[in-house]
Amino acid sequence: MRRTTRVTAVAAALAATLLTGSAMASATTSISTSTSTSKPSVRPCGTEDVSFYFGGYSYGLSHRSFDITLLAHDGITCTLSDTPLITLRTPPEETAKIPLTVNGRGGTLVLRPDSPLHATVAYSIPDLPENKVQVNGLTLAMPDGSSRATSFLFPGTTEISKGGVLVTSWTTGIGGGEGEER
């Protein structure tokens, strides 16, 4: 009788181990299947998701540039095109259109709080009065359709060369952003 009890106990323990192992393998398979088939999608960025900074102002004899930096708010992860969606605004008295070139590679970037994005805005100053156009604002549009308008680096009107403005693609990394624009 004692031998039968031990055999029964060992058999029960072995069966429980086999069932537990089978259940674990089944659970692992269903977990890996569910995670590989349903990746969470990252939503497009909106102006409420990011902080917007100017910085890196640089000037030479005739060239000027500054950086625009986007930083996602804590806990926000969102996507945007690597082509900054920027438009320029002119004062009402300015009749000339400002040429604007915006670079991009056609990719989609993911913006996270620990990975800011930067674009550089470059332009020349006019050497003669007839070569000038005036700009007084910049608008940054976001993929969700929202936008944020601000001055063109400095408040007021800035005279730039008729050659226009170049905006580089968004790049990642820590930058030299200064005061936040709201």
PDB file of C-alpha atoms in Angstrom:
ATOM      1  CA  MET A   1       0.000   0.000   0.000  1.00  0.00           C
ATOM      2  CA  ARG A   2       2.821   2.347   0.797  1.00  0.00           C
ATOM      3  CA  ARG A   3       4.443   1.665  -2.570  1.00  0.00           C
ATOM      4  CA  THR A   4       1.194   2.356  -4.415  1.00  0.00           C
ATOM      5  CA  THR A   5       0.827   5.718  -2.663  1.00  0.00           C
ATOM      6  CA  ARG A   6       4.352   6.773  -3.655  1.00  0.00           C
ATOM      7  CA  VAL A   7       3.851   5.699  -7.261  1.00  0.00           C
ATOM      8  CA  THR A   8       0.547   7.555  -7.373  1.00  0.00           C
ATOM      9  CA  ALA A   9       2.110  10.696  -5.842  1.00  0.00           C
ATOM     10  CA  VAL A  10       5.047  10.617  -8.290  1.00  0.00           C
ATOM     11  CA  ALA A  11       2.687  10.048 -11.222  1.00  0.00           C
ATOM     12  CA  ALA A  12       0.490  12.962 -10.081  1.00  0.00           C
ATOM     13  CA  ALA A  13       3.512  15.265  -9.736  1.00  0.00           C
ATOM     14  CA  LEU A  14       4.803  14.227 -13.166  1.00  0.00           C
ATOM     15  CA  ALA A  15       1.383  14.834 -14.743  1.00  0.00           C
ATOM     16  CA  ALA A  16       1.132  18.251 -13.087  1.00  0.00           C
ATOM     17  CA  THR A  17       4.598  19.169 -14.359  1.00  0.00           C
ATOM     18  CA  LEU A  18       3.755  18.059 -17.882  1.00  0.00           C
ATOM     19  CA  LEU A  19       0.449  19.955 -17.834  1.00  0.00           C
ATOM     20  CA  THR A  20       2.120  23.071 -16.424  1.00  0.00           C
ATOM     21  CA  GLY A  21       4.860  22.894 -19.077  1.00  0.00           C
ATOM     22  CA  SER A  22       2.256  22.406 -21.790  1.00  0.00           C
ATOM     23  CA  ALA A  23       0.197  25.318 -20.477  1.00  0.00           C
ATOM     24  CA  MET A  24       3.326  27.527 -20.320  1.00  0.00           C
ATOM     25  CA  ALA A  25       4.315  26.626 -23.872  1.00  0.00           C
ATOM     26  CA  SER A  26       0.794  27.367 -25.050  1.00  0.00           C
ATOM     27  CA  ALA A  27       0.750  30.700 -23.197  1.00  0.00           C
ATOM     28  CA  THR A  28       4.169  31.659 -24.582  1.00  0.00           C
ATOM     29  CA  THR A  29       3.037  30.818 -28.102  1.00  0.00           C
ATOM     30  CA  SER A  30      -0.139  32.876 -27.758  1.00  0.00           C
ATOM     31  CA  ILE A  31       1.791  35.833 -26.266  1.00  0.00           C
ATOM     32  CA  SER A  32       4.410  35.848 -29.027  1.00  0.00           C
ATOM     33  CA  THR A  33       1.713  35.440 -31.662  1.00  0.00           C
ATOM     34  CA  SER A  34      -0.378  38.284 -30.301  1.00  0.00           C
ATOM     35  CA  THR A  35       2.567  40.701 -29.979  1.00  0.00           C
ATOM     36  CA  SER A  36       3.914  39.970 -33.431  1.00  0.00           C
ATOM     37  CA  THR A  37       0.560  40.477 -35.120  1.00  0.00           C
ATOM     38  CA  SER A  38      -0.688  43.557 -33.295  1.00  0.00           C
ATOM     39  CA  LYS A  39       1.924  46.297 -32.988  1.00  0.00           C
ATOM     40  CA  PRO A  40       0.569  49.464 -31.424  1.00  0.00           C
ATOM     41  CA  SER A  41       0.425  52.269 -33.996  1.00  0.00           C
ATOM     42  CA  VAL A  42       2.071  55.593 -33.245  1.00  0.00           C
ATOM     43  CA  ARG A  43      -0.207  58.543 -33.920  1.00  0.00           C
ATOM     44  CA  PRO A  44       0.731  61.661 -35.909  1.00  0.00           C
ATOM     45  CA  CYS A  45       2.185  64.582 -33.942  1.00  0.00           C
ATOM     46  CA  GLY A  46       0.111  67.619 -33.067  1.00  0.00           C
ATOM     47  CA  THR A  47       1.157  71.021 -31.739  1.00  0.00           C
ATOM     48  CA  GLU A  48      -0.137  70.074 -28.271  1.00  0.00           C
ATOM     49  CA  ASP A  49       2.295  67.106 -28.221  1.00  0.00           C
ATOM     50  CA  VAL A  50       5.523  69.088 -28.631  1.00  0.00           C
ATOM     51  CA  SER A  51       7.562  71.992 -27.317  1.00  0.00           C
ATOM     52  CA  PHE A  52       8.948  74.291 -29.990  1.00  0.00           C
ATOM     53  CA  TYR A  53      12.340  76.018 -29.520  1.00  0.00           C
ATOM     54  CA  PHE A  54      14.551  78.446 -31.445  1.00  0.00           C
ATOM     55  CA  GLY A  55      18.297  78.280 -31.007  1.00  0.00           C
ATOM     56  CA  GLY A  56      21.645  78.050 -32.713  1.00  0.00           C
ATOM     57  CA  TYR A  57      21.464  81.532 -34.255  1.00  0.00           C
ATOM     58  CA  SER A  58      24.438  82.043 -36.539  1.00  0.00           C
ATOM     59  CA  TYR A  59      25.471  84.930 -38.761  1.00  0.00           C
ATOM     60  CA  GLY A  60      28.262  85.786 -41.154  1.00  0.00           C
ATOM     61  CA  LEU A  61      28.836  88.673 -43.563  1.00  0.00           C
ATOM     62  CA  SER A  62      25.702  87.937 -45.562  1.00  0.00           C
ATOM     63  CA  HIS A  63      24.353  84.594 -44.314  1.00  0.00           C
ATOM     64  CA  ARG A  64      22.115  83.934 -41.338  1.00  0.00           C
ATOM     65  CA  SER A  65      20.654  80.750 -39.880  1.00  0.00           C
ATOM     66  CA  PHE A  66      18.812  79.479 -36.835  1.00  0.00           C
ATOM     67  CA  ASP A  67      17.540  76.137 -35.622  1.00  0.00           C
ATOM     68  CA  ILE A  68      14.025  75.019 -34.867  1.00  0.00           C
ATOM     69  CA  THR A  69      13.889  72.206 -32.316  1.00  0.00           C
ATOM     70  CA  LEU A  70      10.888  70.010 -31.526  1.00  0.00           C
ATOM     71  CA  LEU A  71      10.773  68.042 -28.307  1.00  0.00           C
ATOM     72  CA  ALA A  72       7.912  65.681 -27.441  1.00  0.00           C
ATOM     73  CA  HIS A  73       6.239  66.247 -24.081  1.00  0.00           C
ATOM     74  CA  ASP A  74       6.755  63.598 -21.372  1.00  0.00           C
ATOM     75  CA  GLY A  75       4.986  60.360 -22.219  1.00  0.00           C
ATOM     76  CA  ILE A  76       4.278  61.387 -25.847  1.00  0.00           C
ATOM     77  CA  THR A  77       5.476  59.400 -28.841  1.00  0.00           C
ATOM     78  CA  CYS A  78       4.235  60.569 -32.233  1.00  0.00           C
ATOM     79  CA  THR A  79       5.245  60.585 -35.900  1.00  0.00           C
ATOM     80  CA  LEU A  80       5.929  63.263 -38.475  1.00  0.00           C
ATOM     81  CA  SER A  81       7.460  63.577 -41.919  1.00  0.00           C
ATOM     82  CA  ASP A  82      11.180  64.319 -42.148  1.00  0.00           C
ATOM     83  CA  THR A  83      10.184  67.301 -44.335  1.00  0.00           C
ATOM     84  CA  PRO A  84       9.346  70.214 -42.001  1.00  0.00           C
ATOM     85  CA  LEU A  85       5.944  71.652 -42.920  1.00  0.00           C
ATOM     86  CA  ILE A  86       6.930  75.321 -42.738  1.00  0.00           C
ATOM     87  CA  THR A  87       5.418  78.373 -44.401  1.00  0.00           C
ATOM     88  CA  LEU A  88       6.514  82.002 -44.194  1.00  0.00           C
ATOM     89  CA  ARG A  89       4.377  85.063 -43.552  1.00  0.00           C
ATOM     90  CA  THR A  90       5.038  88.542 -44.943  1.00  0.00           C
ATOM     91  CA  PRO A  91       3.783  91.915 -43.743  1.00  0.00           C
ATOM     92  CA  PRO A  92       0.815  93.321 -45.720  1.00  0.00           C
ATOM     93  CA  GLU A  93       2.987  95.860 -47.568  1.00  0.00           C
ATOM     94  CA  GLU A  94       5.270  93.127 -48.973  1.00  0.00           C
ATOM     95  CA  THR A  95       4.152  92.155 -52.479  1.00  0.00           C
ATOM     96  CA  ALA A  96       7.042  89.894 -53.511  1.00  0.00           C
ATOM     97  CA  LYS A  97       6.679  86.162 -52.881  1.00  0.00           C
ATOM     98  CA  ILE A  98       9.485  84.667 -50.781  1.00  0.00           C
ATOM     99  CA  PRO A  99      11.019  81.554 -52.356  1.00  0.00           C
ATOM    100  CA  LEU A 100      11.031  78.718 -49.814  1.00  0.00           C
ATOM    101  CA  THR A 101      12.942  75.452 -50.231  1.00  0.00           C
ATOM    102  CA  VAL A 102      12.220  72.710 -47.703  1.00  0.00           C
ATOM    103  CA  ASN A 103      14.366  69.588 -47.782  1.00  0.00           C
ATOM    104  CA  GLY A 104      13.264  66.094 -46.862  1.00  0.00           C
ATOM    105  CA  ARG A 105      14.031  62.516 -47.782  1.00  0.00           C
ATOM    106  CA  GLY A 106      10.442  61.299 -47.818  1.00  0.00           C
ATOM    107  CA  GLY A 107      10.681  59.371 -44.563  1.00  0.00           C
ATOM    108  CA  THR A 108       8.647  59.242 -41.370  1.00  0.00           C
ATOM    109  CA  LEU A 109      10.276  60.066 -38.044  1.00  0.00           C
ATOM    110  CA  VAL A 110       9.202  59.114 -34.530  1.00  0.00           C
ATOM    111  CA  LEU A 111       9.449  61.956 -32.026  1.00  0.00           C
ATOM    112  CA  ARG A 112      10.057  60.993 -28.372  1.00  0.00           C
ATOM    113  CA  PRO A 113      10.888  63.049 -25.273  1.00  0.00           C
ATOM    114  CA  ASP A 114      14.495  61.783 -25.279  1.00  0.00           C
ATOM    115  CA  SER A 115      15.099  62.372 -28.993  1.00  0.00           C
ATOM    116  CA  PRO A 116      14.506  65.974 -30.158  1.00  0.00           C
ATOM    117  CA  LEU A 117      14.351  66.899 -33.837  1.00  0.00           C
ATOM    118  CA  HIS A 118      16.080  69.906 -35.408  1.00  0.00           C
ATOM    119  CA  ALA A 119      15.754  71.754 -38.696  1.00  0.00           C
ATOM    120  CA  THR A 120      17.948  74.676 -39.754  1.00  0.00           C
ATOM    121  CA  VAL A 121      16.460  77.763 -41.409  1.00  0.00           C
ATOM    122  CA  ALA A 122      19.101  79.488 -43.586  1.00  0.00           C
ATOM    123  CA  TYR A 123      18.846  82.743 -45.528  1.00  0.00           C
ATOM    124  CA  SER A 124      20.938  85.631 -46.816  1.00  0.00           C
ATOM    125  CA  ILE A 125      20.606  89.294 -46.009  1.00  0.00           C
ATOM    126  CA  PRO A 126      20.180  91.732 -48.925  1.00  0.00           C
ATOM    127  CA  ASP A 127      23.240  93.620 -50.109  1.00  0.00           C
ATOM    128  CA  LEU A 128      21.146  96.217 -52.000  1.00  0.00           C
ATOM    129  CA  PRO A 129      17.688  97.612 -51.181  1.00  0.00           C
ATOM    130  CA  GLU A 130      16.235  96.263 -54.451  1.00  0.00           C
ATOM    131  CA  ASN A 131      17.266  92.702 -53.433  1.00  0.00           C
ATOM    132  CA  LYS A 132      15.249  92.658 -50.226  1.00  0.00           C
ATOM    133  CA  VAL A 133      11.974  91.043 -49.230  1.00  0.00           C
ATOM    134  CA  GLN A 134      10.429  91.203 -45.797  1.00  0.00           C
ATOM    135  CA  VAL A 135       9.341  88.305 -43.615  1.00  0.00           C
ATOM    136  CA  ASN A 136       7.671  88.585 -40.231  1.00  0.00           C
ATOM    137  CA  GLY A 137       6.371  85.144 -39.407  1.00  0.00           C
ATOM    138  CA  LEU A 138       6.811  81.420 -39.646  1.00  0.00           C
ATOM    139  CA  THR A 139       4.153  78.730 -39.342  1.00  0.00           C
ATOM    140  CA  LEU A 140       4.955  75.126 -38.488  1.00  0.00           C
ATOM    141  CA  ALA A 141       2.211  72.665 -39.451  1.00  0.00           C
ATOM    142  CA  MET A 142       1.911  69.230 -37.889  1.00  0.00           C
ATOM    143  CA  PRO A 143       0.702  65.955 -39.432  1.00  0.00           C
ATOM    144  CA  ASP A 144      -2.563  66.029 -37.456  1.00  0.00           C
ATOM    145  CA  GLY A 145      -3.528  69.310 -39.175  1.00  0.00           C
ATOM    146  CA  SER A 146      -2.718  71.623 -36.248  1.00  0.00           C
ATOM    147  CA  SER A 147      -0.186  74.442 -36.648  1.00  0.00           C
ATOM    148  CA  ARG A 148       1.737  76.975 -34.618  1.00  0.00           C
ATOM    149  CA  ALA A 149       2.565  80.467 -35.885  1.00  0.00           C
ATOM    150  CA  THR A 150       5.394  82.530 -34.460  1.00  0.00           C
ATOM    151  CA  SER A 151       7.748  85.314 -35.485  1.00  0.00           C
ATOM    152  CA  PHE A 152      10.608  84.640 -37.885  1.00  0.00           C
ATOM    153  CA  LEU A 153      13.176  84.136 -35.081  1.00  0.00           C
ATOM    154  CA  PHE A 154      12.843  87.732 -33.817  1.00  0.00           C
ATOM    155  CA  PRO A 155       9.642  89.726 -33.266  1.00  0.00           C
ATOM    156  CA  GLY A 156       8.971  92.293 -36.001  1.00  0.00           C
ATOM    157  CA  THR A 157      10.007  92.308 -39.634  1.00  0.00           C
ATOM    158  CA  THR A 158      13.245  90.826 -40.949  1.00  0.00           C
ATOM    159  CA  GLU A 159      14.725  91.856 -44.295  1.00  0.00           C
ATOM    160  CA  ILE A 160      16.114  88.928 -46.262  1.00  0.00           C
ATOM    161  CA  SER A 161      17.493  88.467 -49.766  1.00  0.00           C
ATOM    162  CA  LYS A 162      15.111  87.718 -52.672  1.00  0.00           C
ATOM    163  CA  GLY A 163      16.931  84.387 -52.932  1.00  0.00           C
ATOM    164  CA  GLY A 164      14.614  83.117 -50.219  1.00  0.00           C
ATOM    165  CA  VAL A 165      14.885  80.673 -47.353  1.00  0.00           C
ATOM    166  CA  LEU A 166      16.201  77.109 -47.111  1.00  0.00           C
ATOM    167  CA  VAL A 167      14.893  74.737 -44.436  1.00  0.00           C
ATOM    168  CA  THR A 168      16.824  71.500 -43.882  1.00  0.00           C
ATOM    169  CA  SER A 169      15.284  68.091 -43.158  1.00  0.00           C
ATOM    170  CA  TRP A 170      14.550  67.192 -39.552  1.00  0.00           C
ATOM    171  CA  THR A 171      17.555  65.580 -37.895  1.00  0.00           C
ATOM    172  CA  THR A 172      17.717  63.889 -34.511  1.00  0.00           C
ATOM    173  CA  GLY A 173      19.913  64.494 -31.497  1.00  0.00           C
ATOM    174  CA  ILE A 174      20.495  66.911 -28.670  1.00  0.00           C
ATOM    175  CA  GLY A 175      20.583  70.515 -29.912  1.00  0.00           C
ATOM    176  CA  GLY A 176      20.999  74.038 -28.716  1.00  0.00           C
ATOM    177  CA  GLY A 177      17.338  75.053 -28.308  1.00  0.00           C
ATOM    178  CA  GLU A 178      16.795  78.143 -26.205  1.00  0.00           C
ATOM    179  CA  GLY A 179      13.526  79.842 -25.237  1.00  0.00           C
ATOM    180  CA  GLU A 180      10.360  77.885 -25.949  1.00  0.00           C
ATOM    181  CA  GLU A 181       7.828  79.445 -28.318  1.00  0.00           C
ATOM    182  CA  ARG A 182       4.186  79.058 -27.283  1.00  0.00           C
TER     183      ARG A 182
END
